[in-house]
Short mmCIF file of C-alpha atoms in Angstrom, two decimals:
data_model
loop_
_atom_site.label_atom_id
_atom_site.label_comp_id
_atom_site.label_asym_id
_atom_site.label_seq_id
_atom_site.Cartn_x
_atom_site.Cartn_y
_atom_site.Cartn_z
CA UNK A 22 0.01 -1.02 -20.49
CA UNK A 23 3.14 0.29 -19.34
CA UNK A 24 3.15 1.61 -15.45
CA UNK A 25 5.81 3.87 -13.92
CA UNK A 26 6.81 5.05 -10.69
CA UNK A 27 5.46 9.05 -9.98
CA UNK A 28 7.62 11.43 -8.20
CA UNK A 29 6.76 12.24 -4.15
CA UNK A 30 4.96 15.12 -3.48
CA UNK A 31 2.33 14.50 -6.10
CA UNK A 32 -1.07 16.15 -5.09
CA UNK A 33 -3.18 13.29 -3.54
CA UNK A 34 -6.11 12.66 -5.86
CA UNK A 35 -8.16 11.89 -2.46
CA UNK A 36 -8.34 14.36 -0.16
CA UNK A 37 -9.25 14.12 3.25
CA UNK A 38 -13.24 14.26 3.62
CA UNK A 39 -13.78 12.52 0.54
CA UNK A 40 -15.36 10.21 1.89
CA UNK A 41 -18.36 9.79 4.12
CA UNK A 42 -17.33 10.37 7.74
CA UNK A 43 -19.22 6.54 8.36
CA UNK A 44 -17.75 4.88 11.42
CA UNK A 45 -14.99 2.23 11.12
CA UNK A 46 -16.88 -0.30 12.56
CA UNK A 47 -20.71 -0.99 11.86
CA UNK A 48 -22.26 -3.16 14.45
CA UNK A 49 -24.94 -4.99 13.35
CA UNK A 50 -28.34 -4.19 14.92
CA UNK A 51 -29.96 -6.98 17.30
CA UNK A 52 -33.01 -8.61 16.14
CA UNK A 53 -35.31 -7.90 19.13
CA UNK A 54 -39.04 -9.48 19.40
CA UNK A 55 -41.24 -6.74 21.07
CA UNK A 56 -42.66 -7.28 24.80
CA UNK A 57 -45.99 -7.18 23.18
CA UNK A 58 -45.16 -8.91 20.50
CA UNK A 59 -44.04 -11.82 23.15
CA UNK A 60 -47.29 -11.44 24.95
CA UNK A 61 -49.56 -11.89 22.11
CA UNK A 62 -47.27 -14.91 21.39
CA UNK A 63 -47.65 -16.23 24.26
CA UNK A 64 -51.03 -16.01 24.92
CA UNK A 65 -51.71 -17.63 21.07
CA UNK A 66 -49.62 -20.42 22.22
CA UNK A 67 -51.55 -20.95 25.78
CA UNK A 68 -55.12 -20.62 24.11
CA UNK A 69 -53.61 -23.15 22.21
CA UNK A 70 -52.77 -25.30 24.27
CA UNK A 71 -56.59 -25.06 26.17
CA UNK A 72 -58.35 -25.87 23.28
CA UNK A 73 -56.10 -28.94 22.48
CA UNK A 74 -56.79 -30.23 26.31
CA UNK A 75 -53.19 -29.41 27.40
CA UNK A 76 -51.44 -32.81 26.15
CA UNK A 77 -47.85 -32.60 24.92
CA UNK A 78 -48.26 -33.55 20.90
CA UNK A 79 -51.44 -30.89 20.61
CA UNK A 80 -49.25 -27.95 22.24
CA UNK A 81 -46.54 -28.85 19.57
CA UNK A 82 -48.97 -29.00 16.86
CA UNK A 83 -50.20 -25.84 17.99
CA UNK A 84 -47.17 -24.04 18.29
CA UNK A 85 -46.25 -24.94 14.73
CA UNK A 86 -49.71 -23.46 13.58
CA UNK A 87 -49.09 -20.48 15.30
CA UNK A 88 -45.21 -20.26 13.50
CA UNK A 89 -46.82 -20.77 10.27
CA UNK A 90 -49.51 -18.53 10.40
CA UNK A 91 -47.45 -15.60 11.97
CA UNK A 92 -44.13 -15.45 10.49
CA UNK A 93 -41.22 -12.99 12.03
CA UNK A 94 -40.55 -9.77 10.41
CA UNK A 95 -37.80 -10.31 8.22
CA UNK A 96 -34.25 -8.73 9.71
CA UNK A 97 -33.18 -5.50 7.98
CA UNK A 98 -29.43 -5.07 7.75
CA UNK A 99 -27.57 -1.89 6.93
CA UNK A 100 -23.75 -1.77 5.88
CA UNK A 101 -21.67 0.88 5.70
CA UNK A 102 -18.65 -0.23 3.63
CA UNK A 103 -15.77 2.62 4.10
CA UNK A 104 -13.68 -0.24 4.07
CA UNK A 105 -14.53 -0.95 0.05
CA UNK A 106 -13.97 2.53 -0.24
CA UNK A 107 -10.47 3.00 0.78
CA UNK A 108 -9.51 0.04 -0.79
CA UNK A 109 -10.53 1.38 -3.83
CA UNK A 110 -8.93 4.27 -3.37
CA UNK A 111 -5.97 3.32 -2.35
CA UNK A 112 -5.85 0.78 -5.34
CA UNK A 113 -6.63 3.66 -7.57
CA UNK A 114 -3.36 5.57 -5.98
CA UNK A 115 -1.45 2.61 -6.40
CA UNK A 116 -1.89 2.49 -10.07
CA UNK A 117 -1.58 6.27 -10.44
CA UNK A 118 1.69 6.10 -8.75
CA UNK A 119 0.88 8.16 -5.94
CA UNK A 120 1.66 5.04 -3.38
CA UNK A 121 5.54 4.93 -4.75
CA UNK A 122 7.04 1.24 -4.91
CA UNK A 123 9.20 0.33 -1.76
CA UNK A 124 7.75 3.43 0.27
CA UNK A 125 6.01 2.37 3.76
CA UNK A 126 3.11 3.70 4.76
CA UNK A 127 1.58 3.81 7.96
CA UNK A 128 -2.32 3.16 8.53
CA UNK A 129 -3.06 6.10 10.46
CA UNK A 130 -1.20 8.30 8.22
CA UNK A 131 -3.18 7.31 5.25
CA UNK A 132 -6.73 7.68 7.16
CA UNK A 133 -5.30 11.05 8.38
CA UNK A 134 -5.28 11.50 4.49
CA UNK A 135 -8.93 10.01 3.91
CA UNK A 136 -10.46 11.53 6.45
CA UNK A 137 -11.30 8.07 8.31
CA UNK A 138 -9.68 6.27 11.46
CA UNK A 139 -7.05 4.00 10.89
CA UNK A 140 -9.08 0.75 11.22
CA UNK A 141 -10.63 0.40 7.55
CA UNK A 142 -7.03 1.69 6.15
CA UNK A 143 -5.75 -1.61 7.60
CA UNK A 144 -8.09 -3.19 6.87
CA UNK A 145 -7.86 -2.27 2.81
CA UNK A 146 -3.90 -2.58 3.23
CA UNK A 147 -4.55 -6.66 4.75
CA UNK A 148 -6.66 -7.06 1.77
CA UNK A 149 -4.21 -5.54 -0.71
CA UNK A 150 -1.11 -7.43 1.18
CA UNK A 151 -3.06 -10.69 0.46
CA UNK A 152 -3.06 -9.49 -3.53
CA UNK A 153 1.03 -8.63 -3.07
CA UNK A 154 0.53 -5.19 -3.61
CA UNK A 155 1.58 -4.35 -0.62
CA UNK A 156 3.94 -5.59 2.16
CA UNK A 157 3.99 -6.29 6.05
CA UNK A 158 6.39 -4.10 8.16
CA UNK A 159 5.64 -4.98 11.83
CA UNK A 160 5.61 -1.84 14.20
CA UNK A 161 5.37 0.64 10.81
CA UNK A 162 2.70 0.03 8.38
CA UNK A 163 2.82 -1.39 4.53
CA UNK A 164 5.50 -1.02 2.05
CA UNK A 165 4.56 -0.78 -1.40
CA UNK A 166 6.13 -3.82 -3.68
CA UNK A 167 8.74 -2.87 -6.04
CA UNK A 168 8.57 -4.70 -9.13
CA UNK A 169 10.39 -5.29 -12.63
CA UNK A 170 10.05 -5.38 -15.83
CA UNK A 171 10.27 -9.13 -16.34
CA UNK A 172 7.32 -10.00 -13.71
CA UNK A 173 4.94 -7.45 -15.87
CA UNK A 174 6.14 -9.74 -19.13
CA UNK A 175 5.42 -12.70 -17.22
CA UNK A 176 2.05 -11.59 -16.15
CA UNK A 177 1.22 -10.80 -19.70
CA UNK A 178 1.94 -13.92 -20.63
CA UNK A 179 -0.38 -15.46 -18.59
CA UNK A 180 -2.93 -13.36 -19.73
CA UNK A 181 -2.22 -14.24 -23.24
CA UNK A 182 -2.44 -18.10 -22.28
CA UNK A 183 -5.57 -17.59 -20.69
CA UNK A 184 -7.72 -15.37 -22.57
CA UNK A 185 -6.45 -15.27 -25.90
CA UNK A 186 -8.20 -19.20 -26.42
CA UNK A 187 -11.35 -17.87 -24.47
CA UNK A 188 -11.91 -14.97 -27.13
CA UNK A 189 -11.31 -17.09 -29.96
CA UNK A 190 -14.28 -19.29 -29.18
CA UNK A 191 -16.51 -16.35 -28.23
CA UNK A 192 -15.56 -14.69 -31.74
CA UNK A 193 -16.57 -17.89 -33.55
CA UNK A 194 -19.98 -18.16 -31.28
CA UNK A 195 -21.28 -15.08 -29.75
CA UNK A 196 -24.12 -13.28 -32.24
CA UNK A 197 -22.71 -9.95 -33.63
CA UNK A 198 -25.57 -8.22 -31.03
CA UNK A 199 -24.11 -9.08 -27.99
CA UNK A 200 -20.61 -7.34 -28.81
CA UNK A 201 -22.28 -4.18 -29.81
CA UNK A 202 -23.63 -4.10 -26.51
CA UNK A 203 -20.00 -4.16 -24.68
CA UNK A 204 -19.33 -1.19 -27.28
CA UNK A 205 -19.95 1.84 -23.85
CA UNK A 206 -17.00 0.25 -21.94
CA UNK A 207 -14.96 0.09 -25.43
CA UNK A 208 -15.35 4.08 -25.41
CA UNK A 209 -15.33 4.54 -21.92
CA UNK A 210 -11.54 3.69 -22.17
CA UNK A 211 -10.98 5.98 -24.96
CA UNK A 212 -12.58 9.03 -22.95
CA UNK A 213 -10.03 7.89 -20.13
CA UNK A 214 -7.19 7.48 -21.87
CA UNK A 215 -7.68 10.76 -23.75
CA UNK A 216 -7.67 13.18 -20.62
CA UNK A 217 -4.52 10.90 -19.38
CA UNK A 218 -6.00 9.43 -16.88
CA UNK A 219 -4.21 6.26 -15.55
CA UNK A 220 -6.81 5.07 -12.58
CA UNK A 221 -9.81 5.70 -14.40
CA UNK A 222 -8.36 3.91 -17.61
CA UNK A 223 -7.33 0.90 -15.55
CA UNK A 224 -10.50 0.50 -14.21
CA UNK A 225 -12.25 0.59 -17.87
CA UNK A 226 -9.65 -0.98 -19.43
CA UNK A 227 -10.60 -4.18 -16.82
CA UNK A 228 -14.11 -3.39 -16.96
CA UNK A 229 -13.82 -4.05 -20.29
CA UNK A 230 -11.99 -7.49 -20.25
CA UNK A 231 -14.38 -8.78 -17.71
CA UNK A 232 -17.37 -7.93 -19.51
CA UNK A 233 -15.74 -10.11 -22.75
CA UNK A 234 -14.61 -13.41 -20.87
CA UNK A 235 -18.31 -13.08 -19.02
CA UNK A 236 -19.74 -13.83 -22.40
CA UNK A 237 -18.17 -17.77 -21.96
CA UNK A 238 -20.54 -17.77 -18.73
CA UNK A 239 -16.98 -19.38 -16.52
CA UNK A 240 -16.98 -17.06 -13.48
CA UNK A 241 -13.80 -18.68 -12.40
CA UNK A 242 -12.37 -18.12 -15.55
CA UNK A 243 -13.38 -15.06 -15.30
CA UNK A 244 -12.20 -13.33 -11.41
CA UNK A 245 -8.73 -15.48 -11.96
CA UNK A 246 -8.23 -13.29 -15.29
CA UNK A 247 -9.20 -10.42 -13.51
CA UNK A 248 -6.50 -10.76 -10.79
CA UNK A 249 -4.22 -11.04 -12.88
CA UNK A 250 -4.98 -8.20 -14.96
CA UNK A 251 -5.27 -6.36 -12.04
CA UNK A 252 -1.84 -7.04 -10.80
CA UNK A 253 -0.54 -6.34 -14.40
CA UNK A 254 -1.72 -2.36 -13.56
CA UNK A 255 0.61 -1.70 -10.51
CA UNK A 256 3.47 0.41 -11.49
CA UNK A 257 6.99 -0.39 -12.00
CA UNK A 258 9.81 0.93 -9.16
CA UNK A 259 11.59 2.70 -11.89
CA UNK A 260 10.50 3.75 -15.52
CA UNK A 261 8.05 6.64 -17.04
CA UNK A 262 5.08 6.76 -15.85
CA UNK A 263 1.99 5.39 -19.02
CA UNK A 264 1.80 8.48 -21.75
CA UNK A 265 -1.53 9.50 -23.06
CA UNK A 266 -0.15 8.35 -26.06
CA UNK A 267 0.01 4.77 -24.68
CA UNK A 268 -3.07 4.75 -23.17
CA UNK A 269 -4.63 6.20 -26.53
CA UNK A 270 -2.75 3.02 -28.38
CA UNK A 271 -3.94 0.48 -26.12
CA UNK A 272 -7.76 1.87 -26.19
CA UNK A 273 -7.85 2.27 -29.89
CA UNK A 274 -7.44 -1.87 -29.95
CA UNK A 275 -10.54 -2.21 -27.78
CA UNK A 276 -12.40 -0.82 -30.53
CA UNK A 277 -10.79 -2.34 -33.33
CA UNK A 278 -11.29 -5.73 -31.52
CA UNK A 279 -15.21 -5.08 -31.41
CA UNK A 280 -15.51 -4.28 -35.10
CA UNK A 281 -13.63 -7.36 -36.02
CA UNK A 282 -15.85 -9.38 -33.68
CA UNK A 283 -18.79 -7.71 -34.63
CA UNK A 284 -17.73 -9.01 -38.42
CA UNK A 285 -17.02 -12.30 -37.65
CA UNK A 286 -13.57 -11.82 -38.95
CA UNK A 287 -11.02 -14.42 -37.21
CA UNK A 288 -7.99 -13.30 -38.84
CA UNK A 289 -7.92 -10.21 -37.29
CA UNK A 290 -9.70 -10.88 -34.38
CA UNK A 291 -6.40 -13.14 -33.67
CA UNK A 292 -3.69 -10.79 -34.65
CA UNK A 293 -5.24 -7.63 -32.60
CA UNK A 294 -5.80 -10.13 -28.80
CA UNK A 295 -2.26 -11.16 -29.39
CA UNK A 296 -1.28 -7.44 -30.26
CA UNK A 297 -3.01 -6.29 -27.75
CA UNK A 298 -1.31 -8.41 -24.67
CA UNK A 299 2.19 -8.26 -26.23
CA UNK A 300 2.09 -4.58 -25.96
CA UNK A 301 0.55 -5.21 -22.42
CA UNK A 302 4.55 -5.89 -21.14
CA UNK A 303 5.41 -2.41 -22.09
#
């Protein structure tokens, strides 16, 4: 799927306050035992100990009755992940091509945008730096990485290396019932691609993928094809930005791909995968 660069001054597709005004940092509640609580502990443990004539083994043994009988209340943990958030939405931007290739941005900028402090914005931005979506500038924030047309090919390539084998097995294994179940995220990037839009198609369009090389139960397989796809998604520094038309093209072989599968038919299962990724260096 071909990715562009968008022009500056796009309306942001997150506003600030669109997300939950959760604080940067959740601290984790202590796990307390109550003062009575200790008491009636304590008191188990010393009655005990009296009945078992106070020698050393019995007060062990009877400590380890009373832990077995009495378990502790099991430790309730809330999260509050504004973190997950942002990085989705900035990922989401990225792809759109609101976050323009070799732009910086600064941290508190962006949470200025979000409505959040800068904390979980540089937080997202480490994560996304660690994917090579985005780069380092000490003292000013993250640029975004400009890339050609020849790392998308090579990207594709890999892709095609990887997954085209995988879905040849599945096709000549997996009953016709389990594809018709993957036939929702098959339409869900249709209905994406049809109103044009390029986040909400990438995400489907990966949703998608994942949910096919799942079916060859290798979860390694399986979150190392789905980096890579991801990275396939960020936009180029210069060209158009994906058509509808594209995005229509690309969808319309998810489809096609499930009927062949569905029909057990090899030939074309073959010739619409390898389709499929060599229009994927567009």
């Amino acid at each position: 799927m071909e990715q562009g660069s968008a022009r500056e001054g796009v309306r942001p597709a997150y506003a600030p306050g669109a997300f939950s005004r959760a604080p940067a940092e959740c601290r984790m509640p202590e796990c307390r035992v109550p003062e009575q609580a200790r008491g009636e502990q304590a008191r188990g443990e010393q009655a005990g100990v009296e009945r078992a004539g106070g020698r050393p083994a019995d007060r062990e043994q009877a400590r380890g009755e009373h832990t077995h009988s009495e378990p502790p209340a099991p430790r309730v943990v809330q999260r509050h992940s504004v973190r997950g958030q942002i990085l989705d939405a900035l990922r989401a931007a990225l792809v759109d091509g609101e976050l323009v290739p070799g732009q910086v941005y600064s941290a508190p900028a962006l949470g200025a945008r979000f409505g959040v402090s800068a904390t979980p914005v540089r937080e997202a931005m480490q994560r996304l730096a660690v994917e090579g979506a985005v780069e380092v500038v000490p003292n000013r924030g993250f640029r975004v990485s400009e890339r050609g047309p020849r790392e998308l090919a090579e990207l594709a390539e890999v892709r095609a290396l990887i997954e085209v084998p995988v879905m040849m097995g599945l096709a000549r294994t997996v009953p016709a019932h389990r594809w018709c179940g993957l036939r929702p995220l098959a339409e869900a990037t249709v209905t994406a691609a049809a109103v044009g839009d390029r986040a909400a198609y990438a995400e489907s369009d990966r949703a998608f993928h994942r949910a096919v090389l799942m079916l060859s139960g290798n979860e390694q397989l399986v979150a190392v094809a789905d980096e890579l796809h991801r990275r396939s998604q960020w936009p180029l520094v210069s060209g158009p930005a994906s058509r509808r038309a594209d995005l229509l093209a690309d969808a319309s072989e998810h489809t096609a791909l499930l009927d062949a599968l569905v029909s057990q038919d090899l030939a074309v299962v073959q010739a619409l995968v390898r389709e499929h990724f060599a229009g994927a260096d567009r």
